[in-house]
mmCIF file of C-alpha atoms and ligand atoms in Angstrom:
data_model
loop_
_atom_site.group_PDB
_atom_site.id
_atom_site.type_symbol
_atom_site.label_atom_id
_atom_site.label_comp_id
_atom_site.label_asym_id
_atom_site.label_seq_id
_atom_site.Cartn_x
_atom_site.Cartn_y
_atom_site.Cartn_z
ATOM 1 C CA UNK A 821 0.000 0.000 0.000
ATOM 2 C CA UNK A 822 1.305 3.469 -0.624
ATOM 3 C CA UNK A 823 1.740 5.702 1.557
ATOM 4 C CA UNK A 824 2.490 9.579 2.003
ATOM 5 C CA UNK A 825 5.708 10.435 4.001
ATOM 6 C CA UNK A 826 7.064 13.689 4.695
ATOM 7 C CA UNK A 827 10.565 13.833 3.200
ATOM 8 C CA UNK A 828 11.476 17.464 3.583
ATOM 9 C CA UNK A 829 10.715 20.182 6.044
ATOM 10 C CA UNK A 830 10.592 24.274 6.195
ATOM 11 C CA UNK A 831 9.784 27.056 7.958
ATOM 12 C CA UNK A 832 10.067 31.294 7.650
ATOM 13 C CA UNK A 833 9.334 33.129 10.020
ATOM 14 C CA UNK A 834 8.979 37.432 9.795
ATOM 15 C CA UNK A 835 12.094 38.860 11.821
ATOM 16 C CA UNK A 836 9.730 41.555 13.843
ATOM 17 C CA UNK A 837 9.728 40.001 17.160
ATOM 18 C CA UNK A 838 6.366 41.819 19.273
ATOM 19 C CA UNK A 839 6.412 41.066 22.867
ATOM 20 C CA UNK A 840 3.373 41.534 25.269
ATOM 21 C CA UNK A 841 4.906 44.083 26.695
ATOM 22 C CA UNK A 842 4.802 45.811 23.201
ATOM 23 C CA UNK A 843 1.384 45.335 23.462
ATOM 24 C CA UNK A 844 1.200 46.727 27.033
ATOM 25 C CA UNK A 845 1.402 50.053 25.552
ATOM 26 C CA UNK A 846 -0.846 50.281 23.101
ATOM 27 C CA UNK A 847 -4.331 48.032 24.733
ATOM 28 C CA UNK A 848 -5.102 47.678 28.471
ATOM 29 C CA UNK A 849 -3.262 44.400 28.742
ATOM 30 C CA UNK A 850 -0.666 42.741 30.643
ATOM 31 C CA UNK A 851 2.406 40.662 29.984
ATOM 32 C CA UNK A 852 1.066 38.845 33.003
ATOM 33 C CA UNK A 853 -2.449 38.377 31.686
ATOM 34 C CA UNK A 854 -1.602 36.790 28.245
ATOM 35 C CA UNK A 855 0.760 34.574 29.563
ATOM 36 C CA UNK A 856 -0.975 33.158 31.864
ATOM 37 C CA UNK A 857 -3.867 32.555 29.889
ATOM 38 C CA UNK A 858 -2.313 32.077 26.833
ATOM 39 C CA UNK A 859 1.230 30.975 27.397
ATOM 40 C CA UNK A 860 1.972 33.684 24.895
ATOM 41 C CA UNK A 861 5.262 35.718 25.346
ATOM 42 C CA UNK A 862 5.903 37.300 21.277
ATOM 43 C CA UNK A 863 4.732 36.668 18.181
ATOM 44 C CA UNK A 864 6.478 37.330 14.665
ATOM 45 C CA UNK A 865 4.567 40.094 12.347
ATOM 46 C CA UNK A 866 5.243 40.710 8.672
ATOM 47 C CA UNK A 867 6.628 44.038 7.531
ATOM 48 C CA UNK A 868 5.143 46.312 5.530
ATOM 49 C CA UNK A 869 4.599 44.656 1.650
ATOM 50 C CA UNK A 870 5.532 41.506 3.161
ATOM 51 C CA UNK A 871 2.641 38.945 2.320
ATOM 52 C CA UNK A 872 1.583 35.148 2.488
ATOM 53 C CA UNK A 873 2.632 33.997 -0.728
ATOM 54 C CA UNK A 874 6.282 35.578 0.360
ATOM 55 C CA UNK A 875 5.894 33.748 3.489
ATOM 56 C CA UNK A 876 5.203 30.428 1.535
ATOM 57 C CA UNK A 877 8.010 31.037 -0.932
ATOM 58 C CA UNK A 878 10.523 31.159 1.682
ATOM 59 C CA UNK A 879 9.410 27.962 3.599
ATOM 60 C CA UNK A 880 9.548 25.809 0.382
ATOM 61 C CA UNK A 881 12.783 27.591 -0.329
ATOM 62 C CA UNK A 882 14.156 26.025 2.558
ATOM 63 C CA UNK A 883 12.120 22.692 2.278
ATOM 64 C CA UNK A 884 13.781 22.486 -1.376
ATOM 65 C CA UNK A 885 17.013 23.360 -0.137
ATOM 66 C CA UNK A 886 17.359 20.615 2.839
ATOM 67 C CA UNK A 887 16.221 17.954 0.404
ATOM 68 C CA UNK A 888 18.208 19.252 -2.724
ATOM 69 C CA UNK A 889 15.525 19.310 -4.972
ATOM 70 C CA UNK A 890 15.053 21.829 -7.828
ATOM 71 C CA UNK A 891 11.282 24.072 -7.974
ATOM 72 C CA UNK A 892 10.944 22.232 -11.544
ATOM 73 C CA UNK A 893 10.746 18.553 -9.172
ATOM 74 C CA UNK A 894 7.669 19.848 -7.788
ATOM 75 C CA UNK A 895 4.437 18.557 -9.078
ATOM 76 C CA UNK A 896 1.782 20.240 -6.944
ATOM 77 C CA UNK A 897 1.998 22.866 -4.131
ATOM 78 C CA UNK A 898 -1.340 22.833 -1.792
ATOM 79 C CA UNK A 899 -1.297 26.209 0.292
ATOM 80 C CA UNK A 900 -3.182 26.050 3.416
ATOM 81 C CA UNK A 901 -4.344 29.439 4.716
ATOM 82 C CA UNK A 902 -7.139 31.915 5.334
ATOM 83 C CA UNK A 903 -5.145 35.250 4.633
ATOM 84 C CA UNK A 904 -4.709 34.487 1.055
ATOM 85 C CA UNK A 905 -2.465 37.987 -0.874
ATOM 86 C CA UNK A 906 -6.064 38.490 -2.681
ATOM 87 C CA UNK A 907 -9.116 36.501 -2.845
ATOM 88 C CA UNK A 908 -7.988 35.385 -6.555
ATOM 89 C CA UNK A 909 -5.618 33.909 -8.442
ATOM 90 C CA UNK A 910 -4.922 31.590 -5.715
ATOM 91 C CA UNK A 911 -1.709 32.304 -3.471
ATOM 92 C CA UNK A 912 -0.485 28.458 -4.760
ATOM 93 C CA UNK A 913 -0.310 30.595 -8.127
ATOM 94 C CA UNK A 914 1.869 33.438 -6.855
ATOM 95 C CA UNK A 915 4.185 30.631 -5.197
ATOM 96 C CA UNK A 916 4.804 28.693 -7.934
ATOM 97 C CA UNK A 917 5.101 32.348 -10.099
ATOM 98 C CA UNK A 918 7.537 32.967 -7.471
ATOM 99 C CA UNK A 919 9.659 29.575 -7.827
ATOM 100 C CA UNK A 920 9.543 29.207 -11.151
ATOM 101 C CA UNK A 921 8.059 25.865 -10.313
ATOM 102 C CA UNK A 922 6.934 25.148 -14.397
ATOM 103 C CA UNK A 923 6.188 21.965 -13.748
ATOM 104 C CA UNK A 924 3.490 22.330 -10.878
ATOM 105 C CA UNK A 925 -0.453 22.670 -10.256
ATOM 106 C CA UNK A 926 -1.914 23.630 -7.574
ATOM 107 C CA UNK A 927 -4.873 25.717 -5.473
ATOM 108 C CA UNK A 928 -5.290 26.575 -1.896
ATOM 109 C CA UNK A 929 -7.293 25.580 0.646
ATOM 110 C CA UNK A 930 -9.503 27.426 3.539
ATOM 111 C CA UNK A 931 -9.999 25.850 6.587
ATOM 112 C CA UNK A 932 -8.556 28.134 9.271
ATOM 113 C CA UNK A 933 -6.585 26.623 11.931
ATOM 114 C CA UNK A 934 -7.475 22.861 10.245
ATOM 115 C CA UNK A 935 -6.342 24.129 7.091
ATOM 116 C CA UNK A 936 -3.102 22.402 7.350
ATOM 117 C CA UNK A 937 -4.157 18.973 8.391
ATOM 118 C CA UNK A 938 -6.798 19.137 6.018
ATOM 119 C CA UNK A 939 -4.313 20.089 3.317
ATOM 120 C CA UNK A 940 -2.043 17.398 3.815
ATOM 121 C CA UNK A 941 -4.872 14.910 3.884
ATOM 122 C CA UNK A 942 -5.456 16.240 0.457
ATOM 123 C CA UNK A 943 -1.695 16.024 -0.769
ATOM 124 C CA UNK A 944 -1.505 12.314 1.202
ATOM 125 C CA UNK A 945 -4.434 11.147 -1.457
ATOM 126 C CA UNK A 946 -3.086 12.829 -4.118
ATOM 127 C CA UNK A 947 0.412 10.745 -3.561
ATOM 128 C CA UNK A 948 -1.647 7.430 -3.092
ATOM 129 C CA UNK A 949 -3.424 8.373 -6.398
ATOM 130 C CA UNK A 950 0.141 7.405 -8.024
ATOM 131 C CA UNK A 951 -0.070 10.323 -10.487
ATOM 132 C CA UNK A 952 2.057 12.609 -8.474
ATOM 133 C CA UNK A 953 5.377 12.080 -6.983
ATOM 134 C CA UNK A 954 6.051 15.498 -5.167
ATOM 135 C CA UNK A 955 3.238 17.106 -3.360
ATOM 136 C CA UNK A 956 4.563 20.346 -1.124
ATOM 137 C CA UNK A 957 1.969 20.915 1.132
ATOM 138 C CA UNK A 958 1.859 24.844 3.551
ATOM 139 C CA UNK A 959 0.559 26.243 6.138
ATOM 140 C CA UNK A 960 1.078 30.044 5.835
ATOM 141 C CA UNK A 961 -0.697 32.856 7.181
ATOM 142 C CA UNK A 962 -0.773 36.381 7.670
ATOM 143 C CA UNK A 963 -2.999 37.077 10.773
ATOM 144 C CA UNK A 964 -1.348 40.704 11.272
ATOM 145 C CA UNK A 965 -3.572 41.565 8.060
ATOM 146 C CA UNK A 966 -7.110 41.115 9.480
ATOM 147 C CA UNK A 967 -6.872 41.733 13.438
ATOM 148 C CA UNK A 968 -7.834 44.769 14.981
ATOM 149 C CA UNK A 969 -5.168 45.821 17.214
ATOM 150 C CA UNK A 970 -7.755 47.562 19.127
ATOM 151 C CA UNK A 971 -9.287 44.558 20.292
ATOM 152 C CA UNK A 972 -7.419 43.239 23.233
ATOM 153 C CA UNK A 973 -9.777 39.733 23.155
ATOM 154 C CA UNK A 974 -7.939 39.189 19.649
ATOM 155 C CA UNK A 975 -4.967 41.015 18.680
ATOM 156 C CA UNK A 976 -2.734 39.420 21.069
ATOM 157 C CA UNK A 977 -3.437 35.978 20.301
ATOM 158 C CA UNK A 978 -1.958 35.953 16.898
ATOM 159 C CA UNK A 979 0.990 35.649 14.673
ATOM 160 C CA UNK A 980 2.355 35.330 11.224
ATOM 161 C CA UNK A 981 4.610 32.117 9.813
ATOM 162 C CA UNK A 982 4.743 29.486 7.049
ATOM 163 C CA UNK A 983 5.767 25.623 7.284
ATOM 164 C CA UNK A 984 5.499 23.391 4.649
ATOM 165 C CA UNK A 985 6.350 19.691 4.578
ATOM 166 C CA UNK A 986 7.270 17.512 1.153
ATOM 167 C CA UNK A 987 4.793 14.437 0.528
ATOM 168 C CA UNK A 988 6.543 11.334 -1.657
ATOM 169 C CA UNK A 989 5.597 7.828 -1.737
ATOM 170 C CA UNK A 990 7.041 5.018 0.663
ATOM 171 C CA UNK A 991 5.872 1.506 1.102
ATOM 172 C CA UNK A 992 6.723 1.671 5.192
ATOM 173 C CA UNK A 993 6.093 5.251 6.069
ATOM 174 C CA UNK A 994 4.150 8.376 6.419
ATOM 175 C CA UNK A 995 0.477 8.961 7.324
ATOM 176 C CA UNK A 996 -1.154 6.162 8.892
ATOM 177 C CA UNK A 997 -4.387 7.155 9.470
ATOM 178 C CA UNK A 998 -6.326 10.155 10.171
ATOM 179 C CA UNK A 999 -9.994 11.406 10.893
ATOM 180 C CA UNK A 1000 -11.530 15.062 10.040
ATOM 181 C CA UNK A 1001 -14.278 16.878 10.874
ATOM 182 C CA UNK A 1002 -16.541 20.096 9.945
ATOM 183 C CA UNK A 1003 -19.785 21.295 11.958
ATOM 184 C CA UNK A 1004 -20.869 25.050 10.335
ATOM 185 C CA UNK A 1005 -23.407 24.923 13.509
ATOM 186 C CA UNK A 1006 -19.651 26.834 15.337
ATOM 187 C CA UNK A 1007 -19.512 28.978 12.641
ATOM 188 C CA UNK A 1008 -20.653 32.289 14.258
ATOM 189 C CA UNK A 1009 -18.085 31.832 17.103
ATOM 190 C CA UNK A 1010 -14.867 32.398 15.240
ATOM 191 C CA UNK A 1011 -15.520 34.170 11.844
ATOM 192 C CA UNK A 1012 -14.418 37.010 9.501
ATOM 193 C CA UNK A 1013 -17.713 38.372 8.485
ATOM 194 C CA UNK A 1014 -16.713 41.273 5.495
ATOM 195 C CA UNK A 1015 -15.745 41.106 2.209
ATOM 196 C CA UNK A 1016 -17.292 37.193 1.163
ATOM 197 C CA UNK A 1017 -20.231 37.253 -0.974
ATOM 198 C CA UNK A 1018 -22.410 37.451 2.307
ATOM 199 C CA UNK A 1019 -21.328 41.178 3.156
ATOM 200 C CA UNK A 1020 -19.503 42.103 0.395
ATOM 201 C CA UNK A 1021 -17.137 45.108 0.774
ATOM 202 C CA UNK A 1022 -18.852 48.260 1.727
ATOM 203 C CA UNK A 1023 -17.715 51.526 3.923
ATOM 204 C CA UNK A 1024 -20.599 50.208 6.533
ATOM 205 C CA UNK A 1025 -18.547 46.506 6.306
ATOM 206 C CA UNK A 1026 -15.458 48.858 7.539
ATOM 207 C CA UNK A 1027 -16.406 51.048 9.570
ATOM 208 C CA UNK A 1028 -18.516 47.980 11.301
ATOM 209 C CA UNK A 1029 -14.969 46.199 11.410
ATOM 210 C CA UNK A 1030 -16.197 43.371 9.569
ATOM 211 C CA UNK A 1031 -12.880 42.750 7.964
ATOM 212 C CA UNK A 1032 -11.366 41.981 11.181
ATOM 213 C CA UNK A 1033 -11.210 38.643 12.975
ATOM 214 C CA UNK A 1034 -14.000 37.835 15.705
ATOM 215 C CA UNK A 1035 -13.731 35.033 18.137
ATOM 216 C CA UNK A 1036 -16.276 33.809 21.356
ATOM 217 C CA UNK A 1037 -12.704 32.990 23.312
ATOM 218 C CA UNK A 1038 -14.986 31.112 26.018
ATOM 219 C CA UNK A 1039 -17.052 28.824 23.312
ATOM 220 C CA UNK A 1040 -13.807 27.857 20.962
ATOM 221 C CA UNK A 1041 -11.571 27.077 24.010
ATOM 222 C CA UNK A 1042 -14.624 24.443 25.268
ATOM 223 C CA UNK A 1043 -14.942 22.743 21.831
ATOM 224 C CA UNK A 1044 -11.346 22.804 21.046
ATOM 225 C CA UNK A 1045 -10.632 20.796 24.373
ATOM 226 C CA UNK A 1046 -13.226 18.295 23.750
ATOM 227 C CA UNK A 1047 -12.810 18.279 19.842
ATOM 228 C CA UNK A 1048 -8.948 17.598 19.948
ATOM 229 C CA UNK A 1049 -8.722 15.171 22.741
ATOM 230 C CA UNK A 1050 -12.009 13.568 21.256
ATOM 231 C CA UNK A 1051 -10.392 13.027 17.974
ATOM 232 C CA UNK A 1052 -6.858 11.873 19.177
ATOM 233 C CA UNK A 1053 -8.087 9.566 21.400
ATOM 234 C CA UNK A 1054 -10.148 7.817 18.715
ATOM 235 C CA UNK A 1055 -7.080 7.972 16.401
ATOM 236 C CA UNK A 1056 -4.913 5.954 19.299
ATOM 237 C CA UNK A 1057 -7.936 3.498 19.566
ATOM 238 C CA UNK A 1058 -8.153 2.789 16.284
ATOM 239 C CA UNK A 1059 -4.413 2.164 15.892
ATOM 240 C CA UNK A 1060 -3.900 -0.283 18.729
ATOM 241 C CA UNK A 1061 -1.812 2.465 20.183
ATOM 242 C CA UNK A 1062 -1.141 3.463 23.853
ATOM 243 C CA UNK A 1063 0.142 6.812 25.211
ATOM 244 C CA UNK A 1064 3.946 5.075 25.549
ATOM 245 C CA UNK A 1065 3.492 4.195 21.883
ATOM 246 C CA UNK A 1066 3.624 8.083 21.241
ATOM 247 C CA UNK A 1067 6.926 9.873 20.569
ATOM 248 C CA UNK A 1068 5.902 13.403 19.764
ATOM 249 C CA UNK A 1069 2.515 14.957 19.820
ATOM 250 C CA UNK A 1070 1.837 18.207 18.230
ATOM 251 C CA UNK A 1071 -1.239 20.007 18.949
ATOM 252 C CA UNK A 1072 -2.306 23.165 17.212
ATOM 253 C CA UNK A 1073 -0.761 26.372 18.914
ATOM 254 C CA UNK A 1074 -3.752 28.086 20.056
ATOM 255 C CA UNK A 1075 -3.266 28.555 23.620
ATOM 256 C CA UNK A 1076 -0.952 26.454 26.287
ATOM 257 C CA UNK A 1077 -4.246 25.415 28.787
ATOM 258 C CA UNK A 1078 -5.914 23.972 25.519
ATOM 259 C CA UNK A 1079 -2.614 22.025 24.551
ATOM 260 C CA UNK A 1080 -2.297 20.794 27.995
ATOM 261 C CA UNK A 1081 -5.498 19.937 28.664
ATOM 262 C CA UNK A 1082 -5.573 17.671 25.237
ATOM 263 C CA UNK A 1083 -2.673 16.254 26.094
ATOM 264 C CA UNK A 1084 -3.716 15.451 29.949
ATOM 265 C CA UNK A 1085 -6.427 13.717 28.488
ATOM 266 C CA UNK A 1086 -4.608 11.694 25.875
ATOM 267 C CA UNK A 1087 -2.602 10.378 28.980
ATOM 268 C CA UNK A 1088 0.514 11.752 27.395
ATOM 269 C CA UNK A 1089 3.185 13.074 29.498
ATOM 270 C CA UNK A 1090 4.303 17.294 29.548
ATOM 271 C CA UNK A 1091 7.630 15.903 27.659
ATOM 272 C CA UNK A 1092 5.451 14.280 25.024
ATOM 273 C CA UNK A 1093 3.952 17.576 23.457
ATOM 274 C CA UNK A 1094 5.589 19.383 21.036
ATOM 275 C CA UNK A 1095 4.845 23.587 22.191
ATOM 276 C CA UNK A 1096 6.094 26.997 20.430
ATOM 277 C CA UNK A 1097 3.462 29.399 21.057
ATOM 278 C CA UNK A 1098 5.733 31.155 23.208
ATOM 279 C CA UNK A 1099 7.354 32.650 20.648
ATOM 280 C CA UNK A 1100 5.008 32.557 17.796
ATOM 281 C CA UNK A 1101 1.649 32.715 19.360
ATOM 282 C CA UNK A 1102 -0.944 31.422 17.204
ATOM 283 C CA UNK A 1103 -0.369 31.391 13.566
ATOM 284 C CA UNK A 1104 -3.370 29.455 12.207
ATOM 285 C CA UNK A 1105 -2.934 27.389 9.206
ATOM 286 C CA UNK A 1106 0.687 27.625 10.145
ATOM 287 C CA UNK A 1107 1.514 26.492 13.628
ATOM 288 C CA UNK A 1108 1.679 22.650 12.716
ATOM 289 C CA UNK A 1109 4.071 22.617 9.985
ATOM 290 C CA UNK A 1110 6.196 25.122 11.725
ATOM 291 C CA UNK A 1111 6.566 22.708 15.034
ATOM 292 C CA UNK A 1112 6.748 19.456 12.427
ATOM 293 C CA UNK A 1113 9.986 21.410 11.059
ATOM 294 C CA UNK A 1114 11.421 22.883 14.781
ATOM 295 C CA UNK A 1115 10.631 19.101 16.146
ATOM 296 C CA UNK A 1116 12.500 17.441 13.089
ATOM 297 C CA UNK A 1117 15.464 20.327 13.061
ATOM 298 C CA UNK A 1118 16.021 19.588 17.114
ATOM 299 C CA UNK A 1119 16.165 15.967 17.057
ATOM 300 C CA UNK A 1120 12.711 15.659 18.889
ATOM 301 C CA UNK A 1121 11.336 13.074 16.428
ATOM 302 C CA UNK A 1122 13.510 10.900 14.278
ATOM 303 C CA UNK A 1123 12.889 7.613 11.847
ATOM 304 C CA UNK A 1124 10.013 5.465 12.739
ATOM 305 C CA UNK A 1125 8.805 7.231 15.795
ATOM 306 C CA UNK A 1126 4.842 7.546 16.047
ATOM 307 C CA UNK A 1127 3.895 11.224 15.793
ATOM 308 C CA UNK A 1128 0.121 12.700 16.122
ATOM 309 C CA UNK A 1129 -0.514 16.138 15.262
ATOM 310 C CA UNK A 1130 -4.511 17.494 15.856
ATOM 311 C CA UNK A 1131 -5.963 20.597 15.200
ATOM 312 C CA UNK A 1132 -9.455 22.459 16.320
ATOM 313 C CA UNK A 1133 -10.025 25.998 14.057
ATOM 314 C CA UNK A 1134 -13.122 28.001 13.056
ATOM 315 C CA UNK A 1135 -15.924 26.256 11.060
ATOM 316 C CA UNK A 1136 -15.435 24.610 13.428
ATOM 317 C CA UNK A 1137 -12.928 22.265 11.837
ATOM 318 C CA UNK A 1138 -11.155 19.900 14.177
ATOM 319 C CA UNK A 1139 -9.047 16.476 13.175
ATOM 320 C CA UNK A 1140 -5.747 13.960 13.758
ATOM 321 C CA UNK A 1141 -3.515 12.293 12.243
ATOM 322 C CA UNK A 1142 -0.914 9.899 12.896
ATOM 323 C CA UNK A 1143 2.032 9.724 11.033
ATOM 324 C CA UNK A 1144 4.948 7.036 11.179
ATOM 325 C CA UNK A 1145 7.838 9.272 10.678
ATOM 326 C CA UNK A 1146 10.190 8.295 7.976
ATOM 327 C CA UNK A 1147 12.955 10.480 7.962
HETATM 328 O O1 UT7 B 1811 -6.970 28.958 16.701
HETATM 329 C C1 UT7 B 1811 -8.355 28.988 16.647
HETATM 330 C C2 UT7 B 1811 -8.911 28.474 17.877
HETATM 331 N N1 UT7 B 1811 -8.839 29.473 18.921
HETATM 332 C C3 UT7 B 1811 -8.673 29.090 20.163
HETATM 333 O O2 UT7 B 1811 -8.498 27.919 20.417
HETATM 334 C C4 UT7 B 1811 -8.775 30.135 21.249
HETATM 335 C C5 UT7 B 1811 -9.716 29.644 22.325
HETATM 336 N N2 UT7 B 1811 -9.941 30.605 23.418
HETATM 337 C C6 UT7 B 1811 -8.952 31.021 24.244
HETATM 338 O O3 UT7 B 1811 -7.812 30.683 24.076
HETATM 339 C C7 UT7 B 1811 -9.349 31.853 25.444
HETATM 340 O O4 UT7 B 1811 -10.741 31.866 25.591
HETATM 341 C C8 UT7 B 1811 -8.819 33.318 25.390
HETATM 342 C C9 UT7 B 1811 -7.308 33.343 25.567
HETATM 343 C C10 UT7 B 1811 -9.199 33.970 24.071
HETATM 344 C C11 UT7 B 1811 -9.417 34.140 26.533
HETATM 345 O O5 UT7 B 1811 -9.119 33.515 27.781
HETATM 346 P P1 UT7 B 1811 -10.265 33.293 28.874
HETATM 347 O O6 UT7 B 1811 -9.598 32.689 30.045
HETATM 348 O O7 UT7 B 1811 -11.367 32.528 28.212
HETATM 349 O O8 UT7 B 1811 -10.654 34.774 29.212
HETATM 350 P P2 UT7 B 1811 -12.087 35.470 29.068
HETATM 351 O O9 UT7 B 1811 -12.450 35.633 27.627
HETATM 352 O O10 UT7 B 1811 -13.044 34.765 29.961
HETATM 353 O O11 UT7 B 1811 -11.773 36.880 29.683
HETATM 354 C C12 UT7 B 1811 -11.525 37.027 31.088
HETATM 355 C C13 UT7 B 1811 -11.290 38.495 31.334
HETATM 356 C C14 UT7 B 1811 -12.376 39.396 30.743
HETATM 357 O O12 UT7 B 1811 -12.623 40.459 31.624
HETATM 358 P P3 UT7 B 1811 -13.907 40.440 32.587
HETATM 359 O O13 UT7 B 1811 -15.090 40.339 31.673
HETATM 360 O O14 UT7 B 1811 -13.745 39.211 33.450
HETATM 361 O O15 UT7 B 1811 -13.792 41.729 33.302
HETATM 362 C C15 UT7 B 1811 -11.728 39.928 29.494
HETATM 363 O O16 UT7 B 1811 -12.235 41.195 29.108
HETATM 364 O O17 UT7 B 1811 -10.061 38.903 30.734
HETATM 365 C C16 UT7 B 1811 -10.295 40.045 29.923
HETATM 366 N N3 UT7 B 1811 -9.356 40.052 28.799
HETATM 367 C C17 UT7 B 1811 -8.124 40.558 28.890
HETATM 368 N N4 UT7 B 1811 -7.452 41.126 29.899
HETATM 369 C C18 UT7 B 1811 -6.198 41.525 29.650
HETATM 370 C C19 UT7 B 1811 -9.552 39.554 27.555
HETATM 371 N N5 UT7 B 1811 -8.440 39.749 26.818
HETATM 372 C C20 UT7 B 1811 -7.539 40.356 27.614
HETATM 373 C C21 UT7 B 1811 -6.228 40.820 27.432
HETATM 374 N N6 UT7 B 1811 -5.585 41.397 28.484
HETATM 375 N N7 UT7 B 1811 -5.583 40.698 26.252
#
């Protein structure tokens, strides 16, 4: 049976480092308050003219690099992420523009802070179809562009990154299983409401700040507990697998009590979870490729070791996956 393992990993992260104390003196917050709720201490934001697509370039840059491949090996570049450059062409067009990958399709998908699992579920099939031998899947996004930095219950939960992991086939390795899910009935808890065909762009839709993001903190963080360690446990279940079966566990970056509390329930160990978000705070589509990389780079999950990565995003969108690591 084939299967789809990650061969290549890479990251790029903006070089504007914004602490909470940044934030302390522009919103009535604390560097207290968000890391204790959050586990938040900076996040990375863009500069100026700085965009997704730039973002994605630069992670499969390095993913190429590490691997040795040229951008004409690539067949198909998926790009995860809900801050596309513009609504159309597709930011997967820009990137391979970009690369001069000529030999590439490719389209992007929206699903938030699932966007990446969901992603490389697509890319896995597309590998198992056995009409594509390189399948670069990303997570990139650019949260900095639709957060109102006003809004204290928002702005300081969010960052901006790209990862991006290279699918090929193997016979041994790669992505075991997985299970996804969607229910729109969470839809009006985490949401961008302006500029879709719903409310499209007016001055009302901006000066109502419906370009910005808007999030029921209290509602998400419930679901995204249950959702996660739902999902993951179901995934272990299915898989014959215990908690000591588990090297590495990476959990989307959303907040450290959600991680922890996923994890707790998993049975896993502190040691067995994979964490950033103290440095990059949430960066949606992007916070699981980003730790894949940093856990890969560091030594934290090597050849053959069981990994599980879950993630819980607006829609709401929620999923797992485990992956037999083959690098
Ligand atoms: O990636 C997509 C999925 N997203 C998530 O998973 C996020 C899920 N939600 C969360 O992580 C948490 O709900 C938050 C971090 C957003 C908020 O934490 P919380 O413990 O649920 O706080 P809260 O919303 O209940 O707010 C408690 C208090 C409120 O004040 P009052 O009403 O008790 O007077 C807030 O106004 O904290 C206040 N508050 C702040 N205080 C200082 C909210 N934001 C801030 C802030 N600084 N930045």
């Amino acid at each position: 049976m084939i299967k789809a393992n990650i061969t290549s990993t890479g990251k790029y992260l903006p070089k504007n480092i914004v602490t909470n104390v940044d934030f302390e003196k522009i919103i009535d917050t604390s560097d207290d308050w968000i890391q204790n709720r959050t586990g938040i201490k900076q996040r990375r934001l863009v500069k100026k003219n700085e965009t997704t697509a730039d973002m994605s370039t630069f992670a499969i840059k390095d993913l190429l690099k590490k691997r040795n491949l040229d951008p004409n090996d690539i067949d198909v570049i998926i790009i995860a992420t809900i801050t596309p450059d513009m609504t159309f062409p597709s930011t997967a067009a820009l990137v391979q523009k970009n690369l001069s990958a000529n030999n590439a399709w490719g389209f992007d998908i929206s699903s938030a802070c699932s966007g990446f699992l969901f992603a490389l579920e697509t890319g896995s099939a597309l590998i198992k179809s056995n009409r594509y031998n390189k399948v670069i899947v990303v997570g990139a996004d650019t949260m900095s562009s639709i957060l109102d930095y006003t809004d204290r219950n928002t702005c300081i939960l969010f960052g901006d990154g790209a990862g991006a992991v290279l699918l090929e086939k193997s016979h041994k390795h790669g992505i075991i299983d997985s299970k996804l899910h969607i229910d729109g009935n969470g839809a009006d808890f985490l949401k961008m409401e302006g500029g879709g065909s719903l409310n499209p762009t007016t001055l009302d839709t901006v000066n109502n700040k419906m370009h910005y993001v808007y999030q029921n903190g209290k509602q998400v963080f419930k679901h995204a507990i249950r959702g996660m360690s739902e999902v993951s446990c179901e995934i272990l279940k299915r898989n014959n697998l215990n908690s000591n079966d588990i090297q590495l566990f990476i959990p989307h970056q959303a907040n450290k009590r959600i991680m922890d509390a996923v994890a707790n329930r998993m049975g896993l160990k502190p040691q067995q979870m994979f964490s950033n978000i103290e440095y990059y705070a949430n960066t949606t589509a992007a916070t699981i490729p980003i730790c894949i990389d940093e856990a890969f780079e560091s030594g934290k999950i090597s050849k053959n070791n069981n990994l599980i990565i879950s993630s819980f995003g607006a829609g709401f969108s929620w999923g797992s996956m485990y992956i037999k690591w083959g690098i």
